Amino acid sequence: MRKVFQEELTQVGEQLVEISKLVSEAVEKATTAFVGADIDLAEDVIAADARIDFLQNSLDERAIDILALQGPVASDLRMIVGSLRMSASLERMGDLARHIAQLARLRYPATVVPAQLRETFKSFAEQDLLIAEKLTVLLETRDLEVAREIMKANAAVNDLHLSVFKAIARSDWQESPATTVDVALASRYFERFADHGVSVAQKVTYLVTGAWQPSAIEHS
Amino acid sequence: MRKVFQEELTQVGEQLVEISKLVSEAVEKATTAFVGADIDLAEDVIAADARIDFLQNSLDERAIDILALQGPVASDLRMIVGSLRMSASLERMGDLARHIAQLARLRYPATVVPAQLRETFKSFAEQDLLIAEKLTVLLETRDLEVAREIMKANAAVNDLHLSVFKAIARSDWQESPATTVDVALASRYFERFADHGVSVAQKVTYLVTGAWQPSAIEHS
């Protein structure tokens, strides 16, 4: 019985890793589509998001079954409840990658971002992809050094987000209202993606150390 | 033992109602501050959000204790897991009310919204407040007619959100880039608030009927 239970816990962990890999793939394609105005890649991301949603539901059902049938306590219980929360964050990261892809599709064949901000959004894309990839490693290894790298990338993303809003507020900003809105929303999507990544990293840290780090993470 | 357990479940339900009431209060003050450029009300909302976060954590801890100590199954288990999710949605609604208040504070003593959109945002405020108030009633009574009213208000909010983006895209839109971004973000905050309200309403519906209604809700 105990052995079956441990196997089930392991499977939940593996399913989190699987979702995390799909999120990496989604954000890599979405940001490439976004920066390079690639409609096929954008369509790929939009279509593939349903798979992430399906896997989240399936993980949640499995976690609830374990709660019902095994009645886990202590650290096992924390791990199951933590998994429910991490799967919700990963699912939202998938949604945000889809939002980025949808913006790329909406403006195709034009690019969403004007020339002056292209480098900024390339950096955004790099940092978000880095966060997604590190998250998979963190879920696999529980190496807290990786969690710290995620926090660092998130700080870089916050700086980029701020720089976009400063650029829009400058007197030499000449873009159309539609472009202005696109840029602001896209910047928020990139920033929220990173924030949810931090949220998952903090939950892993909590499960490993037992110590919760209070944070100013926004979940909305 | 069984009696204690039922009392604990009741307490979780009551704590959800308590959070829901605070969210109503927050969105009422935030939208009044937003529409009327009231800095004191805005500060109130920003300060009060910590209480919502605290209550969410305390509810989650209580729910996890129940899982550990009582090992609930079947509908009781669904109710506990559902409560964890509903508390997360309510906490995000509190964050969004805070974001709306923060925009009001940022632009004070000016109002965030230009004259031509003032009526639109008044309607937004009315619908979001209605959703928050109905949510408290729904959590107290589990009357599914109330859930339907929430869905209806959400449809109105989606129409308002669309109308804001259409206004920005029109050729006669003359506002500054900063105002354009404020309006777009504010519209998204109001729309996300309603969406999270629907998400809670769907979870209550699921707990009452056992039937999950697939939805296109965005959780990001």
PDB file of C-alpha atoms in Angstrom, chain B:
ATOM      1  CA  MET B   1     -15.747  13.500  16.084  1.00  0.00           C
ATOM      2  CA  ARG B   2     -18.158  13.685  13.152  1.00  0.00           C
ATOM      3  CA  LYS B   3     -19.847  16.701  14.732  1.00  0.00           C
ATOM      4  CA  VAL B   4     -16.548  18.535  15.141  1.00  0.00           C
ATOM      5  CA  PHE B   5     -15.790  17.807  11.508  1.00  0.00           C
ATOM      6  CA  GLN B   6     -19.088  19.280  10.308  1.00  0.00           C
ATOM      7  CA  GLU B   7     -18.438  22.367  12.422  1.00  0.00           C
ATOM      8  CA  GLU B   8     -15.023  22.749  10.812  1.00  0.00           C
ATOM      9  CA  LEU B   9     -16.522  22.511   7.338  1.00  0.00           C
ATOM     10  CA  THR B  10     -19.088  25.140   8.307  1.00  0.00           C
ATOM     11  CA  GLN B  11     -16.314  27.405   9.545  1.00  0.00           C
ATOM     12  CA  VAL B  12     -14.485  27.119   6.219  1.00  0.00           C
ATOM     13  CA  GLY B  13     -17.708  28.113   4.455  1.00  0.00           C
ATOM     14  CA  GLU B  14     -18.154  31.069   6.805  1.00  0.00           C
ATOM     15  CA  GLN B  15     -14.609  32.226   6.229  1.00  0.00           C
ATOM     16  CA  LEU B  16     -15.199  32.198   2.458  1.00  0.00           C
ATOM     17  CA  VAL B  17     -18.242  34.411   3.037  1.00  0.00           C
ATOM     18  CA  GLU B  18     -16.185  36.729   5.223  1.00  0.00           C
ATOM     19  CA  ILE B  19     -13.511  37.104   2.504  1.00  0.00           C
ATOM     20  CA  SER B  20     -16.206  37.622  -0.108  1.00  0.00           C
ATOM     21  CA  LYS B  21     -17.678  40.479   1.949  1.00  0.00           C
ATOM     22  CA  LEU B  22     -14.265  42.140   2.226  1.00  0.00           C
ATOM     23  CA  VAL B  23     -13.829  41.803  -1.547  1.00  0.00           C
ATOM     24  CA  SER B  24     -17.218  43.512  -2.055  1.00  0.00           C
ATOM     25  CA  GLU B  25     -16.164  46.323   0.219  1.00  0.00           C
ATOM     26  CA  ALA B  26     -12.822  46.624  -1.585  1.00  0.00           C
ATOM     27  CA  VAL B  27     -14.330  46.813  -5.053  1.00  0.00           C
ATOM     28  CA  GLU B  28     -17.005  49.280  -3.928  1.00  0.00           C
ATOM     29  CA  LYS B  29     -14.384  51.624  -2.474  1.00  0.00           C
ATOM     30  CA  ALA B  30     -11.903  51.066  -5.303  1.00  0.00           C
ATOM     31  CA  THR B  31     -14.383  51.842  -8.045  1.00  0.00           C
ATOM     32  CA  THR B  32     -15.689  54.909  -6.173  1.00  0.00           C
ATOM     33  CA  ALA B  33     -12.082  56.081  -5.753  1.00  0.00           C
ATOM     34  CA  PHE B  34     -11.406  55.348  -9.422  1.00  0.00           C
ATOM     35  CA  VAL B  35     -14.452  57.127 -10.855  1.00  0.00           C
ATOM     36  CA  GLY B  36     -14.313  60.063  -8.437  1.00  0.00           C
ATOM     37  CA  ALA B  37     -10.541  60.474  -7.904  1.00  0.00           C
ATOM     38  CA  ASP B  38     -10.805  59.923  -4.147  1.00  0.00           C
ATOM     39  CA  ILE B  39      -7.313  59.368  -2.715  1.00  0.00           C
ATOM     40  CA  ASP B  40      -8.450  58.470   0.822  1.00  0.00           C
ATOM     41  CA  LEU B  41     -10.709  55.691  -0.368  1.00  0.00           C
ATOM     42  CA  ALA B  42      -7.946  54.447  -2.664  1.00  0.00           C
ATOM     43  CA  GLU B  43      -5.509  54.303   0.267  1.00  0.00           C
ATOM     44  CA  ASP B  44      -8.128  52.433   2.309  1.00  0.00           C
ATOM     45  CA  VAL B  45      -8.419  49.706  -0.317  1.00  0.00           C
ATOM     46  CA  ILE B  46      -4.654  49.370  -0.705  1.00  0.00           C
ATOM     47  CA  ALA B  47      -4.177  49.035   3.062  1.00  0.00           C
ATOM     48  CA  ALA B  48      -7.111  46.645   3.533  1.00  0.00           C
ATOM     49  CA  ASP B  49      -5.896  44.144   0.928  1.00  0.00           C
ATOM     50  CA  ALA B  50      -3.437  42.653   3.440  1.00  0.00           C
ATOM     51  CA  ARG B  51      -6.412  41.518   5.537  1.00  0.00           C
ATOM     52  CA  ILE B  52      -7.860  39.581   2.586  1.00  0.00           C
ATOM     53  CA  ASP B  53      -4.480  37.929   1.981  1.00  0.00           C
ATOM     54  CA  PHE B  54      -4.234  37.042   5.667  1.00  0.00           C
ATOM     55  CA  LEU B  55      -7.716  35.511   5.721  1.00  0.00           C
ATOM     56  CA  GLN B  56      -6.987  33.518   2.588  1.00  0.00           C
ATOM     57  CA  ASN B  57      -3.841  32.055   4.169  1.00  0.00           C
ATOM     58  CA  SER B  58      -5.688  31.292   7.358  1.00  0.00           C
ATOM     59  CA  LEU B  59      -8.527  29.582   5.459  1.00  0.00           C
ATOM     60  CA  ASP B  60      -6.012  27.538   3.458  1.00  0.00           C
ATOM     61  CA  GLU B  61      -4.195  26.451   6.611  1.00  0.00           C
ATOM     62  CA  ARG B  62      -7.493  25.419   8.166  1.00  0.00           C
ATOM     63  CA  ALA B  63      -8.472  23.462   5.056  1.00  0.00           C
ATOM     64  CA  ILE B  64      -5.123  21.664   5.026  1.00  0.00           C
ATOM     65  CA  ASP B  65      -5.535  20.820   8.732  1.00  0.00           C
ATOM     66  CA  ILE B  66      -8.937  19.325   7.974  1.00  0.00           C
ATOM     67  CA  LEU B  67      -7.426  17.260   5.170  1.00  0.00           C
ATOM     68  CA  ALA B  68      -4.677  16.034   7.511  1.00  0.00           C
ATOM     69  CA  LEU B  69      -6.757  15.350  10.604  1.00  0.00           C
ATOM     70  CA  GLN B  70     -10.130  14.266   9.207  1.00  0.00           C
ATOM     71  CA  GLY B  71      -9.233  12.613   5.919  1.00  0.00           C
ATOM     72  CA  PRO B  72     -12.492  13.723   4.279  1.00  0.00           C
ATOM     73  CA  VAL B  73     -13.788  11.833   1.247  1.00  0.00           C
ATOM     74  CA  ALA B  74     -16.402  12.269  -1.475  1.00  0.00           C
ATOM     75  CA  SER B  75     -18.381  15.510  -1.355  1.00  0.00           C
ATOM     76  CA  ASP B  76     -16.629  16.752   1.808  1.00  0.00           C
ATOM     77  CA  LEU B  77     -13.265  16.393   0.106  1.00  0.00           C
ATOM     78  CA  ARG B  78     -14.527  18.207  -2.999  1.00  0.00           C
ATOM     79  CA  MET B  79     -15.813  20.975  -0.774  1.00  0.00           C
ATOM     80  CA  ILE B  80     -12.421  21.408   0.931  1.00  0.00           C
ATOM     81  CA  VAL B  81     -10.460  21.376  -2.335  1.00  0.00           C
ATOM     82  CA  GLY B  82     -13.085  23.678  -3.870  1.00  0.00           C
ATOM     83  CA  SER B  83     -12.624  26.076  -0.937  1.00  0.00           C
ATOM     84  CA  LEU B  84      -8.877  26.234  -1.539  1.00  0.00           C
ATOM     85  CA  ARG B  85      -9.575  27.227  -5.131  1.00  0.00           C
ATOM     86  CA  MET B  86     -12.341  29.683  -4.327  1.00  0.00           C
ATOM     87  CA  SER B  87     -10.177  31.399  -1.718  1.00  0.00           C
ATOM     88  CA  ALA B  88      -7.450  31.815  -4.367  1.00  0.00           C
ATOM     89  CA  SER B  89      -9.949  33.429  -6.762  1.00  0.00           C
ATOM     90  CA  LEU B  90     -11.307  35.728  -4.053  1.00  0.00           C
ATOM     91  CA  GLU B  91      -7.767  36.750  -3.104  1.00  0.00           C
ATOM     92  CA  ARG B  92      -7.098  37.666  -6.743  1.00  0.00           C
ATOM     93  CA  MET B  93     -10.315  39.695  -6.855  1.00  0.00           C
ATOM     94  CA  GLY B  94      -8.956  41.601  -3.851  1.00  0.00           C
ATOM     95  CA  ASP B  95      -5.687  42.189  -5.727  1.00  0.00           C
ATOM     96  CA  LEU B  96      -7.579  43.515  -8.743  1.00  0.00           C
ATOM     97  CA  ALA B  97      -9.588  45.920  -6.577  1.00  0.00           C
ATOM     98  CA  ARG B  98      -6.239  47.059  -5.197  1.00  0.00           C
ATOM     99  CA  HIS B  99      -4.847  47.538  -8.723  1.00  0.00           C
ATOM    100  CA  ILE B 100      -7.856  49.734  -9.560  1.00  0.00           C
ATOM    101  CA  ALA B 101      -7.261  51.768  -6.383  1.00  0.00           C
ATOM    102  CA  GLN B 102      -3.560  52.067  -7.217  1.00  0.00           C
ATOM    103  CA  LEU B 103      -4.377  53.520 -10.638  1.00  0.00           C
ATOM    104  CA  ALA B 104      -6.669  56.060  -8.934  1.00  0.00           C
ATOM    105  CA  ARG B 105      -3.868  56.978  -6.523  1.00  0.00           C
ATOM    106  CA  LEU B 106      -1.282  57.225  -9.317  1.00  0.00           C
ATOM    107  CA  ARG B 107      -3.308  59.781 -11.295  1.00  0.00           C
ATOM    108  CA  TYR B 108      -4.747  61.696  -8.343  1.00  0.00           C
ATOM    109  CA  PRO B 109      -5.919  64.514  -8.333  1.00  0.00           C
ATOM    110  CA  ALA B 110      -6.858  63.792 -11.964  1.00  0.00           C
ATOM    111  CA  THR B 111      -9.320  61.015 -12.782  1.00  0.00           C
ATOM    112  CA  VAL B 112      -7.907  58.035 -14.658  1.00  0.00           C
ATOM    113  CA  VAL B 113     -10.629  57.900 -17.284  1.00  0.00           C
ATOM    114  CA  PRO B 114     -11.326  60.618 -19.898  1.00  0.00           C
ATOM    115  CA  ALA B 115     -14.825  62.123 -20.025  1.00  0.00           C
ATOM    116  CA  GLN B 116     -16.000  60.115 -23.040  1.00  0.00           C
ATOM    117  CA  LEU B 117     -15.498  56.804 -21.151  1.00  0.00           C
ATOM    118  CA  ARG B 118     -16.752  57.865 -17.743  1.00  0.00           C
ATOM    119  CA  GLU B 119     -20.194  56.282 -18.193  1.00  0.00           C
ATOM    120  CA  THR B 120     -18.599  53.064 -19.442  1.00  0.00           C
ATOM    121  CA  PHE B 121     -16.469  52.779 -16.324  1.00  0.00           C
ATOM    122  CA  LYS B 122     -19.425  53.617 -14.089  1.00  0.00           C
ATOM    123  CA  SER B 123     -21.224  50.652 -15.639  1.00  0.00           C
ATOM    124  CA  PHE B 124     -18.098  48.517 -15.153  1.00  0.00           C
ATOM    125  CA  ALA B 125     -18.070  49.522 -11.477  1.00  0.00           C
ATOM    126  CA  GLU B 126     -21.765  48.686 -11.053  1.00  0.00           C
ATOM    127  CA  GLN B 127     -21.426  45.259 -12.662  1.00  0.00           C
ATOM    128  CA  ASP B 128     -18.277  44.310 -10.746  1.00  0.00           C
ATOM    129  CA  LEU B 129     -19.850  45.369  -7.462  1.00  0.00           C
ATOM    130  CA  LEU B 130     -23.009  43.436  -8.326  1.00  0.00           C
ATOM    131  CA  ILE B 131     -20.913  40.340  -9.030  1.00  0.00           C
ATOM    132  CA  ALA B 132     -19.072  40.664  -5.708  1.00  0.00           C
ATOM    133  CA  GLU B 133     -22.300  41.138  -3.752  1.00  0.00           C
ATOM    134  CA  LYS B 134     -24.059  38.251  -5.514  1.00  0.00           C
ATOM    135  CA  LEU B 135     -21.059  36.062  -4.797  1.00  0.00           C
ATOM    136  CA  THR B 136     -21.540  36.559  -1.055  1.00  0.00           C
ATOM    137  CA  VAL B 137     -25.216  35.627  -1.411  1.00  0.00           C
ATOM    138  CA  LEU B 138     -24.305  32.593  -3.519  1.00  0.00           C
ATOM    139  CA  LEU B 139     -21.758  31.386  -0.960  1.00  0.00           C
ATOM    140  CA  GLU B 140     -24.324  31.841   1.820  1.00  0.00           C
ATOM    141  CA  THR B 141     -27.367  30.356   0.098  1.00  0.00           C
ATOM    142  CA  ARG B 142     -25.983  28.170  -2.741  1.00  0.00           C
ATOM    143  CA  ASP B 143     -28.979  29.372  -4.750  1.00  0.00           C
ATOM    144  CA  LEU B 144     -27.993  28.623  -8.340  1.00  0.00           C
ATOM    145  CA  GLU B 145     -30.296  31.349  -9.663  1.00  0.00           C
ATOM    146  CA  VAL B 146     -27.762  33.767  -8.144  1.00  0.00           C
ATOM    147  CA  ALA B 147     -24.972  32.025 -10.068  1.00  0.00           C
ATOM    148  CA  ARG B 148     -26.883  32.688 -13.286  1.00  0.00           C
ATOM    149  CA  GLU B 149     -27.170  36.377 -12.405  1.00  0.00           C
ATOM    150  CA  ILE B 150     -23.397  36.477 -11.959  1.00  0.00           C
ATOM    151  CA  MET B 151     -22.893  34.959 -15.427  1.00  0.00           C
ATOM    152  CA  LYS B 152     -25.227  37.575 -16.868  1.00  0.00           C
ATOM    153  CA  ALA B 153     -23.346  40.450 -15.217  1.00  0.00           C
ATOM    154  CA  ASN B 154     -20.098  38.971 -16.524  1.00  0.00           C
ATOM    155  CA  ALA B 155     -21.475  39.019 -20.081  1.00  0.00           C
ATOM    156  CA  ALA B 156     -22.240  42.732 -19.623  1.00  0.00           C
ATOM    157  CA  VAL B 157     -18.681  43.291 -18.373  1.00  0.00           C
ATOM    158  CA  ASN B 158     -17.255  41.543 -21.433  1.00  0.00           C
ATOM    159  CA  ASP B 159     -19.279  43.855 -23.681  1.00  0.00           C
ATOM    160  CA  LEU B 160     -17.979  46.898 -21.805  1.00  0.00           C
ATOM    161  CA  HIS B 161     -14.396  45.630 -22.111  1.00  0.00           C
ATOM    162  CA  LEU B 162     -14.816  45.231 -25.862  1.00  0.00           C
ATOM    163  CA  SER B 163     -16.330  48.710 -26.179  1.00  0.00           C
ATOM    164  CA  VAL B 164     -13.288  50.259 -24.455  1.00  0.00           C
ATOM    165  CA  PHE B 165     -10.887  48.641 -26.909  1.00  0.00           C
ATOM    166  CA  LYS B 166     -13.082  49.761 -29.806  1.00  0.00           C
ATOM    167  CA  ALA B 167     -13.062  53.335 -28.479  1.00  0.00           C
ATOM    168  CA  ILE B 168      -9.268  53.311 -28.270  1.00  0.00           C
ATOM    169  CA  ALA B 169      -8.974  51.990 -31.837  1.00  0.00           C
ATOM    170  CA  ARG B 170     -11.276  54.665 -33.305  1.00  0.00           C
ATOM    171  CA  SER B 171      -9.692  57.408 -35.402  1.00  0.00           C
ATOM    172  CA  ASP B 172     -11.057  60.148 -33.115  1.00  0.00           C
ATOM    173  CA  TRP B 173      -9.224  58.823 -30.024  1.00  0.00           C
ATOM    174  CA  GLN B 174      -7.078  61.784 -28.910  1.00  0.00           C
ATOM    175  CA  GLU B 175      -5.820  60.779 -25.467  1.00  0.00           C
ATOM    176  CA  SER B 176      -2.175  60.656 -24.387  1.00  0.00           C
ATOM    177  CA  PRO B 177      -0.272  57.362 -24.486  1.00  0.00           C
ATOM    178  CA  ALA B 178      -0.267  57.274 -20.661  1.00  0.00           C
ATOM    179  CA  THR B 179      -4.057  57.673 -20.509  1.00  0.00           C
ATOM    180  CA  THR B 180      -4.480  55.107 -23.273  1.00  0.00           C
ATOM    181  CA  VAL B 181      -2.492  52.555 -21.287  1.00  0.00           C
ATOM    182  CA  ASP B 182      -4.318  53.391 -18.035  1.00  0.00           C
ATOM    183  CA  VAL B 183      -7.692  52.908 -19.690  1.00  0.00           C
ATOM    184  CA  ALA B 184      -6.675  49.615 -21.312  1.00  0.00           C
ATOM    185  CA  LEU B 185      -5.222  48.208 -18.085  1.00  0.00           C
ATOM    186  CA  ALA B 186      -8.156  49.409 -15.987  1.00  0.00           C
ATOM    187  CA  SER B 187     -10.568  47.788 -18.424  1.00  0.00           C
ATOM    188  CA  ARG B 188      -8.637  44.556 -18.123  1.00  0.00           C
ATOM    189  CA  TYR B 189      -8.697  44.733 -14.301  1.00  0.00           C
ATOM    190  CA  PHE B 190     -12.483  45.184 -14.281  1.00  0.00           C
ATOM    191  CA  GLU B 191     -12.882  42.332 -16.749  1.00  0.00           C
ATOM    192  CA  ARG B 192     -10.551  39.986 -14.849  1.00  0.00           C
ATOM    193  CA  PHE B 193     -12.382  40.764 -11.582  1.00  0.00           C
ATOM    194  CA  ALA B 194     -15.666  39.632 -13.144  1.00  0.00           C
ATOM    195  CA  ASP B 195     -14.006  36.540 -14.624  1.00  0.00           C
ATOM    196  CA  HIS B 196     -12.714  35.409 -11.245  1.00  0.00           C
ATOM    197  CA  GLY B 197     -16.213  35.979  -9.854  1.00  0.00           C
ATOM    198  CA  VAL B 198     -17.579  33.630 -12.514  1.00  0.00           C
ATOM    199  CA  SER B 199     -14.885  31.134 -11.622  1.00  0.00           C
ATOM    200  CA  VAL B 200     -16.073  31.064  -7.988  1.00  0.00           C
ATOM    201  CA  ALA B 201     -19.707  30.858  -9.088  1.00  0.00           C
ATOM    202  CA  GLN B 202     -18.879  27.851 -11.269  1.00  0.00           C
ATOM    203  CA  LYS B 203     -17.169  26.086  -8.380  1.00  0.00           C
ATOM    204  CA  VAL B 204     -20.220  26.596  -6.167  1.00  0.00           C
ATOM    205  CA  THR B 205     -22.426  25.293  -8.989  1.00  0.00           C
ATOM    206  CA  TYR B 206     -20.175  22.268  -9.308  1.00  0.00           C
ATOM    207  CA  LEU B 207     -20.317  21.563  -5.584  1.00  0.00           C
ATOM    208  CA  VAL B 208     -24.120  21.812  -5.602  1.00  0.00           C
ATOM    209  CA  THR B 209     -24.879  19.876  -8.788  1.00  0.00           C
ATOM    210  CA  GLY B 210     -21.769  17.734  -9.206  1.00  0.00           C
ATOM    211  CA  ALA B 211     -21.692  18.774 -12.867  1.00  0.00           C
ATOM    212  CA  TRP B 212     -18.779  20.792 -14.123  1.00  0.00           C
ATOM    213  CA  GLN B 213     -19.635  23.364 -16.763  1.00  0.00           C
ATOM    214  CA  PRO B 214     -16.757  23.633 -19.197  1.00  0.00           C
ATOM    215  CA  SER B 215     -15.951  27.257 -19.673  1.00  0.00           C
ATOM    216  CA  ALA B 216     -13.676  29.558 -21.556  1.00  0.00           C
ATOM    217  CA  ILE B 217     -12.544  31.266 -18.384  1.00  0.00           C
ATOM    218  CA  GLU B 218      -9.047  32.667 -18.508  1.00  0.00           C
ATOM    219  CA  HIS B 219      -7.072  32.284 -15.341  1.00  0.00           C
ATOM    220  CA  SER B 220      -4.190  34.547 -16.128  1.00  0.00           C
TER     221      SER B 220
END
